[in-house]
Short mmCIF file of C-alpha atoms and ligand atoms in Angstrom, two decimals:
data_model
loop_
_atom_site.label_atom_id
_atom_site.label_comp_id
_atom_site.label_asym_id
_atom_site.label_seq_id
_atom_site.Cartn_x
_atom_site.Cartn_y
_atom_site.Cartn_z
CA MET A 1 16.05 -46.98 -50.13
CA LEU A 2 17.17 -43.41 -51.18
CA VAL A 3 14.20 -42.62 -52.79
CA GLU A 4 12.18 -43.78 -49.66
CA VAL A 5 14.43 -41.59 -47.36
CA ALA A 6 14.06 -38.57 -49.71
CA LEU A 7 10.28 -39.18 -49.64
CA PHE A 8 10.28 -39.27 -45.85
CA VAL A 9 12.49 -36.09 -45.79
CA VAL A 10 10.05 -34.04 -48.33
CA LEU A 11 6.93 -35.35 -45.84
CA VAL A 12 8.46 -34.31 -42.87
CA PHE A 13 9.37 -30.84 -44.39
CA LEU A 14 5.48 -30.69 -45.56
CA VAL A 15 4.11 -31.35 -42.59
CA TRP A 16 6.41 -28.82 -40.42
CA GLN A 17 5.58 -26.57 -43.21
CA VAL A 18 1.67 -26.71 -42.38
CA LEU A 19 2.13 -26.91 -38.62
CA LYS A 20 4.71 -24.00 -38.06
CA LYS A 21 3.49 -20.65 -37.07
CA PRO A 22 2.89 -18.44 -40.23
CA ALA A 23 5.99 -16.55 -40.56
CA ASN A 24 4.35 -13.26 -40.28
CA TYR A 25 2.95 -13.84 -36.94
CA PRO A 26 4.18 -12.15 -33.79
CA PRO A 27 6.91 -14.21 -32.04
CA GLY A 28 5.77 -16.60 -29.32
CA ARG A 29 4.29 -19.99 -28.69
CA TRP A 30 3.02 -21.90 -31.13
CA GLY A 31 2.79 -25.63 -30.13
CA LEU A 32 0.64 -28.39 -31.85
CA PRO A 33 -2.59 -28.13 -33.65
CA LEU A 34 -5.66 -28.44 -31.45
CA VAL A 35 -3.95 -28.26 -28.36
CA GLY A 36 -1.64 -25.07 -29.11
CA TYR A 37 1.36 -24.91 -26.48
CA VAL A 38 0.84 -26.94 -23.26
CA PRO A 39 3.51 -25.68 -20.60
CA LEU A 40 5.12 -27.84 -18.27
CA PRO A 41 3.72 -27.51 -14.78
CA GLY A 42 6.05 -25.06 -12.48
CA PRO A 43 5.78 -21.66 -13.02
CA THR A 44 2.50 -19.57 -12.67
CA PHE A 45 0.84 -18.29 -15.61
CA GLU A 46 1.74 -14.75 -14.75
CA ASP A 47 5.52 -16.02 -14.45
CA HIS A 48 5.17 -17.50 -17.94
CA LEU A 49 3.66 -14.15 -19.33
CA ARG A 50 6.60 -12.20 -17.74
CA ASN A 51 9.29 -14.53 -19.14
CA LEU A 52 7.65 -14.60 -22.71
CA TYR A 53 7.56 -10.52 -22.24
CA LYS A 54 11.29 -10.65 -21.43
CA LYS A 55 12.23 -13.22 -24.55
CA HIS A 56 10.10 -11.35 -27.07
CA GLY A 57 9.08 -7.80 -26.21
CA ASN A 58 5.89 -5.69 -25.79
CA VAL A 59 3.68 -8.00 -28.50
CA TYR A 60 4.03 -11.83 -28.55
CA LEU A 61 1.49 -14.93 -29.22
CA TRP A 62 0.77 -17.90 -27.43
CA ARG A 63 -1.60 -20.73 -29.04
CA MET A 64 -4.05 -22.30 -26.29
CA GLY A 65 -5.67 -24.98 -27.36
CA THR A 66 -7.42 -23.61 -30.76
CA GLN A 67 -7.18 -20.13 -29.69
CA THR A 68 -4.49 -17.47 -30.60
CA MET A 69 -3.90 -15.50 -27.61
CA VAL A 70 -1.94 -12.40 -28.24
CA PHE A 71 -0.53 -10.34 -25.41
CA VAL A 72 0.54 -6.81 -25.15
CA HIS A 73 2.86 -5.20 -22.55
CA ASP A 74 3.04 -1.73 -23.82
CA TYR A 75 0.61 1.01 -22.72
CA GLN A 76 0.73 3.20 -25.85
CA LEU A 77 0.11 0.28 -28.23
CA LEU A 78 -2.57 -1.06 -26.12
CA ARG A 79 -4.33 2.25 -25.87
CA ASP A 80 -4.09 2.53 -29.70
CA ALA A 81 -5.28 -0.77 -30.42
CA PHE A 82 -8.36 -0.75 -27.81
CA ASN A 83 -9.55 2.45 -29.12
CA ARG A 84 -9.80 0.92 -32.95
CA MET A 85 -12.82 -0.43 -33.99
CA GLU A 86 -11.19 -3.80 -35.09
CA PHE A 87 -10.55 -4.60 -31.68
CA THR A 88 -14.07 -3.56 -29.98
CA ASP A 89 -15.57 -6.99 -30.12
CA ARG A 90 -15.16 -9.69 -27.34
CA PRO A 91 -14.37 -13.29 -28.56
CA ASN A 92 -17.39 -15.46 -29.44
CA TRP A 93 -16.66 -17.74 -26.43
CA GLU A 94 -19.33 -19.57 -24.80
CA MET A 95 -17.76 -18.48 -21.67
CA PHE A 96 -18.97 -15.10 -22.64
CA LYS A 97 -22.26 -16.23 -24.19
CA PHE A 98 -23.36 -18.65 -21.23
CA ASN A 99 -24.21 -20.82 -23.99
CA GLU A 100 -26.84 -18.75 -25.70
CA VAL A 101 -26.87 -18.13 -29.30
CA ALA A 102 -25.51 -14.76 -29.01
CA ALA A 103 -24.28 -12.63 -25.88
CA TYR A 104 -26.81 -10.58 -24.18
CA GLY A 105 -26.13 -7.77 -21.85
CA VAL A 106 -23.17 -5.71 -22.13
CA VAL A 107 -20.13 -7.29 -20.99
CA SER A 108 -19.48 -10.19 -23.62
CA SER A 109 -22.26 -8.52 -26.24
CA ASN A 110 -21.05 -7.30 -29.41
CA GLY A 111 -22.45 -5.02 -32.39
CA ALA A 112 -25.62 -2.99 -31.86
CA LEU A 113 -26.97 -4.68 -28.76
CA TRP A 114 -23.59 -3.92 -26.82
CA HIS A 115 -23.65 -0.24 -27.92
CA ASN A 116 -27.23 0.08 -26.91
CA ASN A 117 -26.63 -1.51 -23.59
CA ARG A 118 -23.50 0.50 -23.08
CA ARG A 119 -25.05 3.62 -23.89
CA PHE A 120 -28.04 3.11 -21.58
CA SER A 121 -26.19 1.85 -18.62
CA LEU A 122 -23.42 4.74 -18.96
CA ARG A 123 -26.40 7.22 -18.97
CA GLN A 124 -28.23 5.91 -16.10
CA LEU A 125 -25.07 5.52 -13.98
CA ARG A 126 -24.55 9.25 -14.60
CA ASP A 127 -28.03 10.40 -13.95
CA LEU A 128 -28.80 7.95 -10.83
CA GLY A 129 -25.45 8.72 -9.42
CA MET A 130 -25.50 12.54 -9.94
CA GLY A 131 -25.38 15.27 -7.09
CA LYS A 132 -26.98 14.19 -3.85
CA SER A 133 -28.75 11.39 -5.44
CA ARG A 134 -30.07 8.19 -3.96
CA LEU A 135 -27.20 6.36 -5.06
CA VAL A 136 -24.64 8.56 -3.16
CA ASP A 137 -26.79 8.22 0.12
CA ALA A 138 -26.89 4.62 -0.49
CA VAL A 139 -23.34 4.28 -0.76
CA GLN A 140 -22.83 6.48 2.09
CA ARG A 141 -25.32 4.39 4.07
CA GLN A 142 -23.74 0.78 3.36
CA ALA A 143 -20.37 2.31 4.18
CA ALA A 144 -21.35 3.32 7.57
CA TRP A 145 -23.43 0.30 8.06
CA LEU A 146 -20.01 -1.50 7.46
CA ALA A 147 -17.93 0.62 9.91
CA GLY A 148 -20.30 -0.68 12.38
CA VAL A 149 -19.98 -4.53 11.49
CA LEU A 150 -16.10 -3.80 11.67
CA ALA A 151 -16.30 -2.10 14.74
CA LYS A 152 -17.74 -5.25 16.32
CA GLN A 153 -14.82 -7.29 15.65
CA ALA A 154 -12.42 -4.86 16.92
CA GLY A 155 -9.58 -5.92 19.23
CA ARG A 156 -9.89 -9.81 17.75
CA PRO A 157 -7.77 -10.75 14.75
CA ALA A 158 -10.40 -12.05 11.99
CA PRO A 159 -10.56 -12.01 8.20
CA VAL A 160 -12.49 -8.89 6.36
CA PRO A 161 -15.94 -10.10 7.07
CA HIS A 162 -18.42 -11.15 4.08
CA ALA A 163 -20.46 -7.78 5.12
CA LEU A 164 -17.93 -5.64 2.75
CA LYS A 165 -19.16 -7.70 -0.02
CA ILE A 166 -22.93 -7.48 0.80
CA ALA A 167 -22.58 -3.45 1.26
CA ILE A 168 -21.22 -3.64 -2.26
CA VAL A 169 -24.05 -5.65 -3.77
CA ASN A 170 -26.56 -3.54 -2.11
CA VAL A 171 -25.23 -0.46 -3.57
CA LEU A 172 -25.46 -2.30 -6.89
CA TRP A 173 -29.10 -3.23 -5.85
CA GLN A 174 -29.91 0.68 -5.16
CA LEU A 175 -28.61 1.57 -8.64
CA VAL A 176 -30.69 -1.26 -10.62
CA GLY A 177 -33.64 -1.96 -8.61
CA GLY A 178 -33.86 0.90 -5.84
CA ARG A 179 -33.80 -1.11 -2.95
CA GLU A 180 -31.13 -2.60 -0.40
CA PHE A 181 -31.25 -5.83 1.10
CA ASP A 182 -31.26 -6.57 4.95
CA VAL A 183 -28.22 -8.81 5.61
CA GLU A 184 -30.84 -11.59 7.13
CA ASP A 185 -33.06 -11.60 4.11
CA PRO A 186 -33.66 -15.16 2.53
CA LYS A 187 -33.79 -13.69 -1.18
CA LEU A 188 -30.02 -12.15 -0.37
CA LYS A 189 -29.08 -15.56 0.32
CA GLU A 190 -30.71 -16.93 -2.85
CA PHE A 191 -29.18 -14.08 -5.03
CA GLU A 192 -25.66 -15.01 -3.50
CA ASP A 193 -26.01 -18.89 -4.28
CA LEU A 194 -26.93 -18.06 -7.85
CA THR A 195 -23.86 -15.94 -8.11
CA LYS A 196 -21.79 -18.43 -6.66
CA ALA A 197 -23.05 -21.03 -8.80
CA VAL A 198 -22.50 -18.87 -12.16
CA LEU A 199 -18.66 -18.39 -11.24
CA ASP A 200 -18.27 -22.54 -10.56
CA SER A 201 -19.76 -23.25 -13.95
CA GLU A 202 -17.60 -20.41 -15.64
CA ALA A 203 -14.30 -22.16 -15.97
CA SER A 204 -15.96 -25.59 -17.14
CA LEU A 205 -17.73 -23.46 -19.94
CA ALA A 206 -14.01 -22.44 -20.94
CA ILE A 207 -13.23 -26.08 -22.35
CA GLN A 208 -15.74 -25.72 -24.89
CA ASP A 209 -13.68 -22.66 -26.17
CA PHE A 210 -10.46 -23.78 -25.97
CA LEU A 211 -10.67 -27.41 -26.68
CA PRO A 212 -14.19 -27.23 -28.96
CA TRP A 213 -13.34 -30.43 -30.78
CA LEU A 214 -13.36 -32.68 -27.26
CA ARG A 215 -17.32 -32.65 -27.84
CA TYR A 216 -16.80 -35.04 -30.89
CA LEU A 217 -14.04 -37.56 -29.05
CA MET A 218 -16.79 -38.18 -26.31
CA PRO A 219 -20.41 -39.22 -25.47
CA THR A 220 -22.64 -36.31 -25.65
CA PHE A 221 -23.56 -36.93 -21.96
CA LEU A 222 -19.88 -37.01 -20.91
CA PHE A 223 -19.14 -33.76 -22.42
CA LYS A 224 -21.92 -31.95 -21.15
CA ARG A 225 -20.92 -32.99 -17.47
CA LEU A 226 -17.55 -32.13 -18.03
CA ILE A 227 -18.79 -28.40 -19.14
CA LYS A 228 -21.41 -28.57 -16.12
CA GLN A 229 -24.08 -27.85 -18.62
CA ASP A 230 -26.67 -29.08 -16.11
CA VAL A 231 -25.68 -26.55 -13.53
CA LEU A 232 -25.47 -23.71 -15.94
CA ASP A 233 -28.79 -23.94 -17.23
CA VAL A 234 -30.45 -24.30 -13.76
CA THR A 235 -28.35 -21.42 -12.80
CA LYS A 236 -29.32 -19.29 -15.80
CA LYS A 237 -32.89 -20.04 -15.28
CA GLY A 238 -32.83 -19.34 -11.63
CA PHE A 239 -31.06 -15.90 -12.14
CA CYS A 240 -33.77 -14.90 -15.06
CA GLU A 241 -36.35 -15.92 -13.14
CA PHE A 242 -35.07 -13.92 -9.90
CA PHE A 243 -34.86 -10.69 -12.12
CA TYR A 244 -38.03 -11.29 -14.14
CA GLU A 245 -39.83 -11.61 -10.88
CA GLU A 246 -38.09 -7.91 -10.04
CA MET A 247 -39.07 -6.50 -13.40
CA ASP A 248 -42.51 -7.61 -13.06
CA GLU A 249 -42.75 -5.56 -9.70
CA HIS A 250 -41.48 -2.65 -11.29
CA ARG A 251 -43.62 -3.12 -14.25
CA ALA A 252 -46.90 -2.78 -11.80
CA THR A 253 -45.60 0.23 -10.21
CA LEU A 254 -44.09 2.17 -13.15
CA LYS A 255 -45.29 5.71 -13.40
CA PRO A 256 -44.39 8.21 -15.95
CA GLY A 257 -41.55 10.80 -15.24
CA PRO A 258 -37.95 10.21 -14.04
CA PRO A 259 -37.00 6.47 -14.12
CA ARG A 260 -36.57 5.37 -10.31
CA ASP A 261 -33.47 2.97 -11.28
CA LEU A 262 -32.08 1.17 -14.07
CA ILE A 263 -35.17 -1.51 -14.13
CA ASP A 264 -37.35 1.56 -14.58
CA GLY A 265 -35.26 2.97 -17.60
CA TYR A 266 -34.94 -0.12 -19.34
CA LEU A 267 -38.68 -0.96 -19.10
CA MET A 268 -39.62 2.53 -20.50
CA GLU A 269 -36.76 2.33 -23.18
CA MET A 270 -38.36 -1.16 -23.91
CA ASP A 271 -41.78 0.73 -24.11
CA ASN A 272 -40.59 3.61 -26.44
CA LYS A 273 -39.18 1.20 -28.51
CA LYS A 274 -41.80 -1.15 -29.01
CA ASP A 275 -42.53 -0.67 -32.35
CA ASP A 276 -39.20 -0.20 -33.63
CA PRO A 277 -38.15 -3.44 -35.74
CA ASP A 278 -34.31 -2.97 -34.94
CA THR A 279 -34.97 -2.49 -31.16
CA THR A 280 -32.41 -4.95 -29.00
CA CYS A 281 -34.44 -4.41 -25.85
CA SER A 282 -35.95 -7.65 -24.12
CA LYS A 283 -36.66 -9.14 -20.82
CA LYS A 284 -34.04 -11.32 -21.36
CA ASP A 285 -31.38 -8.84 -22.29
CA LEU A 286 -32.38 -6.76 -19.20
CA ALA A 287 -31.86 -9.79 -17.23
CA PHE A 288 -28.48 -10.37 -18.75
CA LEU A 289 -27.37 -6.57 -18.12
CA LEU A 290 -28.32 -7.03 -14.90
CA ILE A 291 -26.11 -10.27 -14.32
CA ASP A 292 -23.26 -8.47 -15.91
CA LEU A 293 -23.72 -5.35 -13.54
CA PHE A 294 -23.77 -7.57 -10.55
CA PHE A 295 -20.59 -9.68 -11.73
CA ALA A 296 -18.66 -6.81 -13.04
CA GLY A 297 -19.08 -4.66 -9.92
CA SER A 298 -19.35 -6.67 -6.95
CA GLU A 299 -16.11 -8.82 -6.55
CA THR A 300 -13.89 -5.95 -8.15
CA THR A 301 -14.87 -3.36 -5.79
CA THR A 302 -14.87 -5.67 -2.91
CA SER A 303 -11.29 -7.00 -3.80
CA THR A 304 -10.14 -3.58 -3.99
CA LEU A 305 -11.16 -2.17 -0.70
CA THR A 306 -9.94 -5.46 0.64
CA TRP A 307 -6.23 -4.87 -0.49
CA LEU A 308 -6.75 -1.19 0.48
CA PHE A 309 -7.13 -2.45 4.07
CA TYR A 310 -4.10 -4.91 3.61
CA TYR A 311 -1.74 -1.98 2.51
CA LEU A 312 -2.88 0.46 5.22
CA ALA A 313 -2.26 -2.55 7.71
CA THR A 314 1.29 -2.84 6.66
CA HIS A 315 2.00 0.69 5.76
CA PRO A 316 1.03 2.35 9.29
CA ARG A 317 2.61 5.59 8.31
CA VAL A 318 0.43 6.05 5.26
CA GLN A 319 -2.56 5.14 7.35
CA ASP A 320 -1.57 7.64 9.74
CA LYS A 321 -1.50 10.31 6.97
CA LEU A 322 -4.56 9.41 5.47
CA GLN A 323 -6.46 9.74 8.73
CA ALA A 324 -5.06 12.94 9.45
CA GLU A 325 -6.17 14.27 6.42
CA ILE A 326 -9.65 12.84 6.83
CA ASP A 327 -10.08 14.08 9.79
CA LEU A 328 -8.91 17.95 8.88
CA VAL A 329 -11.39 17.63 5.96
CA LEU A 330 -14.28 15.80 6.94
CA PRO A 331 -14.96 16.80 10.74
CA GLU A 332 -17.30 14.87 13.13
CA GLY A 333 -18.11 12.15 11.20
CA GLN A 334 -19.20 13.68 8.13
CA GLN A 335 -19.48 11.63 5.04
CA ALA A 336 -17.64 12.57 1.76
CA THR A 337 -19.12 13.30 -1.36
CA LEU A 338 -17.69 13.59 -4.81
CA ASP A 339 -17.23 17.27 -4.01
CA ASP A 340 -14.59 16.68 -1.28
CA LYS A 341 -12.66 14.64 -3.64
CA SER A 342 -10.45 17.83 -4.73
CA ARG A 343 -9.79 18.60 -0.95
CA LEU A 344 -8.35 15.05 -0.12
CA PRO A 345 -5.48 14.52 -2.25
CA TYR A 346 -4.02 11.76 -0.07
CA THR A 347 -6.86 9.82 0.13
CA GLU A 348 -6.98 10.06 -3.81
CA ALA A 349 -3.30 9.25 -3.80
CA VAL A 350 -3.90 5.86 -1.66
CA ILE A 351 -6.90 4.80 -3.57
CA HIS A 352 -4.78 5.05 -7.04
CA GLU A 353 -1.65 3.46 -5.51
CA THR A 354 -4.03 0.49 -4.31
CA LEU A 355 -5.73 0.33 -7.63
CA ARG A 356 -2.04 0.05 -9.21
CA LYS A 357 -0.19 -1.94 -6.77
CA SER A 358 -3.16 -4.50 -6.89
CA ALA A 359 -3.63 -4.51 -10.61
CA LEU A 360 -6.88 -6.30 -9.77
CA VAL A 361 -7.89 -7.54 -13.47
CA PRO A 362 -4.28 -8.48 -14.55
CA ILE A 363 -4.96 -9.67 -18.09
CA GLY A 364 -8.17 -7.48 -18.57
CA LEU A 365 -10.82 -8.82 -20.55
CA GLN A 366 -10.48 -10.30 -23.89
CA HIS A 367 -10.74 -8.29 -27.29
CA VAL A 368 -10.88 -10.19 -30.62
CA ALA A 369 -9.63 -9.24 -33.81
CA GLU A 370 -12.27 -8.53 -36.14
CA LYS A 371 -9.92 -8.85 -39.35
CA ASP A 372 -6.23 -9.09 -40.16
CA THR A 373 -4.66 -6.16 -38.79
CA THR A 374 -1.41 -5.13 -37.39
CA VAL A 375 -0.27 -3.87 -33.62
CA GLY A 376 2.89 -2.32 -33.03
CA GLY A 377 3.87 -3.42 -36.64
CA HIS A 378 3.07 -7.09 -35.75
CA PHE A 379 0.87 -8.79 -37.65
CA ILE A 380 -2.52 -9.76 -36.01
CA PRO A 381 -4.69 -12.33 -37.87
CA LYS A 382 -8.25 -12.31 -37.70
CA GLY A 383 -10.00 -14.12 -34.64
CA ALA A 384 -6.67 -13.76 -32.74
CA VAL A 385 -7.64 -12.57 -29.02
CA LEU A 386 -5.72 -9.47 -27.39
CA ASN A 387 -4.98 -9.27 -23.84
CA GLY A 388 -3.42 -6.44 -22.27
CA ALA A 389 -0.81 -7.08 -19.73
CA ILE A 390 -2.26 -4.63 -16.96
CA PHE A 391 -0.12 -6.50 -14.11
CA THR A 392 3.49 -5.93 -15.73
CA ILE A 393 2.23 -2.39 -16.90
CA HIS A 394 1.29 -1.25 -13.18
CA HIS A 395 4.98 -2.45 -12.53
CA ASP A 396 6.96 -1.47 -15.40
CA THR A 397 10.00 0.69 -14.55
CA ARG A 398 9.23 2.27 -18.00
CA TYR A 399 6.42 4.12 -16.49
CA TRP A 400 7.04 3.82 -12.58
CA ASP A 401 10.26 4.34 -10.17
CA ASN A 402 10.15 1.95 -7.44
CA PRO A 403 7.18 -0.24 -8.95
CA ASP A 404 7.24 -2.58 -6.49
CA GLU A 405 7.07 0.14 -3.40
CA PHE A 406 2.92 1.01 -1.98
CA LEU A 407 4.13 4.66 -2.28
CA PRO A 408 0.80 6.89 -2.25
CA GLU A 409 3.29 10.04 -2.47
CA ARG A 410 4.08 9.37 -6.37
CA TRP A 411 0.53 10.53 -6.93
CA LEU A 412 1.49 13.95 -5.59
CA ASN A 413 3.17 17.09 -7.06
CA ASP A 414 5.43 19.32 -5.23
CA GLU A 415 2.83 21.38 -3.70
CA GLY A 416 1.00 18.16 -2.63
CA LYS A 417 -1.52 18.19 -5.16
CA PHE A 418 -2.96 15.08 -6.87
CA VAL A 419 -1.97 14.62 -10.28
CA THR A 420 -3.88 12.42 -12.48
CA LYS A 421 -1.12 10.27 -13.80
CA LYS A 422 -2.59 8.35 -17.14
CA GLU A 423 0.49 7.00 -18.74
CA GLY A 424 1.12 3.31 -17.52
CA PHE A 425 -2.00 3.36 -15.72
CA LEU A 426 -5.29 1.18 -16.59
CA PRO A 427 -6.89 -0.89 -13.84
CA PHE A 428 -10.46 0.19 -15.45
CA GLY A 429 -8.74 -1.01 -19.04
CA ILE A 430 -8.77 1.31 -21.77
CA GLY A 431 -10.23 2.23 -25.21
CA LYS A 432 -13.81 1.78 -26.33
CA ARG A 433 -14.47 -1.13 -23.84
CA GLN A 434 -12.97 0.61 -20.72
CA CYS A 435 -15.04 -0.44 -17.49
CA LEU A 436 -18.33 1.49 -17.33
CA GLY A 437 -18.61 1.23 -13.76
CA GLU A 438 -15.63 3.10 -13.41
CA SER A 439 -17.33 6.26 -11.96
CA LEU A 440 -19.30 4.55 -9.43
CA ALA A 441 -16.40 2.30 -8.43
CA ARG A 442 -14.32 5.55 -7.81
CA MET A 443 -17.12 7.21 -5.53
CA GLU A 444 -17.28 3.86 -3.54
CA LEU A 445 -13.73 3.63 -2.72
CA LEU A 446 -13.99 7.68 -1.84
CA VAL A 447 -16.71 7.56 0.47
CA PHE A 448 -16.14 3.67 2.13
CA THR A 449 -12.08 4.51 2.49
CA THR A 450 -13.32 7.94 4.43
CA THR A 451 -16.09 6.82 6.02
CA LEU A 452 -14.22 3.57 7.60
CA LEU A 453 -10.88 5.30 8.13
CA GLN A 454 -12.70 8.03 10.01
CA ARG A 455 -13.61 5.40 12.97
CA LEU A 456 -11.32 2.38 12.41
CA SER A 457 -7.65 1.57 11.99
CA PHE A 458 -6.10 -1.49 10.48
CA ALA A 459 -3.11 -3.63 11.44
CA SER A 460 -1.27 -7.23 11.04
CA PRO A 461 -2.69 -9.25 14.02
CA GLN A 462 0.16 -9.06 16.65
CA GLY A 463 3.68 -10.94 15.91
CA LYS A 464 2.31 -11.55 12.23
CA THR A 465 2.75 -9.79 8.88
CA LEU A 466 0.48 -9.97 6.06
CA ASN A 467 0.63 -11.68 3.13
CA LEU A 468 0.47 -9.38 0.04
CA HIS A 469 0.56 -12.18 -2.44
CA HIS A 470 -2.56 -12.58 -4.63
CA ASP A 471 -4.41 -15.89 -4.72
CA THR A 472 -2.95 -17.75 -7.53
CA LYS A 473 -5.98 -20.23 -7.97
CA ASN A 474 -7.81 -17.31 -10.06
CA PRO A 475 -5.50 -16.26 -13.09
CA PHE A 476 -8.30 -13.67 -14.17
CA VAL A 477 -8.63 -11.56 -10.81
CA HIS A 478 -6.04 -10.71 -8.06
CA LEU A 479 -8.12 -11.89 -5.52
CA PRO A 480 -6.25 -10.96 -1.67
CA LEU A 481 -5.91 -13.99 0.09
CA VAL A 482 -8.30 -14.49 2.96
CA GLN A 483 -6.43 -14.07 6.25
CA ASP A 484 -6.93 -12.31 9.86
CA ILE A 485 -6.68 -8.91 10.01
CA LEU A 486 -6.62 -6.55 13.30
CA VAL A 487 -9.28 -3.70 13.47
CA SER A 488 -9.30 -1.11 16.03
CA VAL A 489 -11.85 1.74 16.70
CA ARG A 490 -10.10 5.03 16.69
CA ALA A 491 -10.14 6.83 20.10
C1 LIG B 1 -12.55 -1.31 -8.62
C2 LIG B 1 -13.66 -1.63 -9.25
C3 LIG B 1 -13.35 -2.13 -10.68
C4 LIG B 1 -12.19 -2.43 -11.70
C5 LIG B 1 -10.89 -2.59 -11.26
C6 LIG B 1 -12.91 -2.90 -13.12
C7 LIG B 1 -12.12 -3.28 -14.12
C8 LIG B 1 -12.52 -3.48 -15.03
C9 LIG B 1 -11.69 -3.88 -16.41
C10 LIG B 1 -10.56 -3.86 -16.26
C11 LIG B 1 -12.58 -4.03 -17.57
C12 LIG B 1 -12.35 -4.49 -18.71
C13 LIG B 1 -12.09 -3.38 -19.85
C14 LIG B 1 -11.94 -4.00 -21.58
O1 LIG B 1 -12.74 -4.61 -21.69
O2 LIG B 1 -11.11 -3.87 -21.83
C15 LIG B 1 -14.17 -3.71 -16.71
C16 LIG B 1 -15.13 -4.04 -17.78
C17 LIG B 1 -16.45 -3.67 -17.22
N1 LIG B 1 -16.96 -3.18 -15.89
FE1 LIG B 1 -15.51 -2.89 -14.45
N2 LIG B 1 -14.05 -2.71 -12.96
C18 LIG B 1 -14.65 -2.17 -11.69
C19 LIG B 1 -15.60 -2.09 -11.28
C20 LIG B 1 -16.95 -1.91 -11.53
C21 LIG B 1 -18.44 -1.77 -11.30
C22 LIG B 1 -18.48 -0.96 -9.94
C23 LIG B 1 -19.40 -1.99 -12.52
C24 LIG B 1 -20.76 -1.85 -12.55
C25 LIG B 1 -21.53 -0.77 -11.73
C26 LIG B 1 -18.22 -2.32 -13.34
C27 LIG B 1 -19.08 -2.65 -14.73
C28 LIG B 1 -18.07 -3.21 -15.85
C29 LIG B 1 -18.79 -3.28 -17.02
C30 LIG B 1 -20.25 -3.61 -17.51
C31 LIG B 1 -17.65 -3.68 -18.04
C32 LIG B 1 -17.72 -4.36 -19.30
C33 LIG B 1 -17.99 -2.87 -20.60
C34 LIG B 1 -18.50 -3.29 -21.92
O3 LIG B 1 -17.78 -4.66 -22.04
O4 LIG B 1 -18.21 -2.58 -22.66
N3 LIG B 1 -17.14 -2.27 -13.40
N4 LIG B 1 -14.01 -3.38 -15.30
#
């Protein structure tokens, strides 16, 4: 009997040795093999992360399914890590690859393809958005159109109209395809339906990344249904065909000289490199690059502007001050350009405070450790997925006084000049994969804010206060809650 007990104890000890978190890994939640640590229902995802931060400090891990997720809550550690080559890649997730063998485009790709697409897109954004360009004109035109739509709902409590999203999508269309859609255009509706279908199937794809072994436990047809494979295949095909048609139209009218838009630029690059065996250009890659730009550039800017309207509606003093500055600098309905930025310090402060407070992409986009390495003295194993806790950094008293208050004045010095504060501020991420649309987003925020506030004011509906909590249904984006807001036309 004694021998059996001893053997059992040894067995338990051995199993525990195999299952427990390796001693050199960061502290955190390890859980069981294959499923990781599954929390009890109750706190939100972000509350869990806040509690883990309190318990373990700046760097900890949480095994989710088969993925070792590492969270970093310190600005400097994150900046140092995301500037290193070994953290530049995205995880090899189906969710990112859309079930392709390897990711195309720019948001999810790695290696030479990512490098080429990032460099190409940044160059296009710079060339097409410079000075008094068609892109700046498009931003001004869409902002003026939106002001008209909002004016029509004046005096009647109603949600921020869908027209805001259309205006932002149209700016992106101007960038990539040199065109803007009429709101009634059936092609715009087709495009919007495709976008929605991709969003609907994304979450199901994550099942493959976090619980990949499920496919071996169930019949293939059931697994495919679980991950909504059919919806994804149809949507992907629909998107590619939509963009192939656009590429064909561009190809038919392509002329030598400066490209009209990003599609022209890509087709020219593709032609230049047609004999290069290392070229990463292809029609499919361009289609995915376009999908990326629309996904990364539309909901983000639309939601940031919605947050700005909500903050102004709940802080009338800030709104008055903002409008006074805009009226002084941009008289008689004149629209802003980037040249006016230095004369609009309070506007810049309101935009920055909106970006800080809303922390729109709360844990950024994921980066994978390409090899065994360290962060802040903690060992990080190859394959671990690094997440930046932007939402706590933006509210951390190490970087901000009264972080929960909406206080644009924190961005101004004693002379009222705007000061770019970098420490603790990373709405666009940081390092080698920092948002590549940042310059466009900043231009849109400036032009839309000034154009709209010149003509309109925002307020909570009579007897109500706007709810400034975000929608907790989506853990990856701080979406503002859909609710009524009151618009009025300024006298
Ligand atoms: C207020 C608006 C925006 C916010 C808050 C935002 C935020 C972010 C964040 C947090 C990342 C992840 C960085 C990382 O991986 O560490 C990102 C990446 C990216 N963003 Fe934005 N973004 C905005 C607007 C835009 C716009 C307008 C575009 C396109 C024109 C865009 C295109 C991209 C792309 C392509 C990436 C991936 C870059 C890469 O992987 O190399 N974003 N953005």
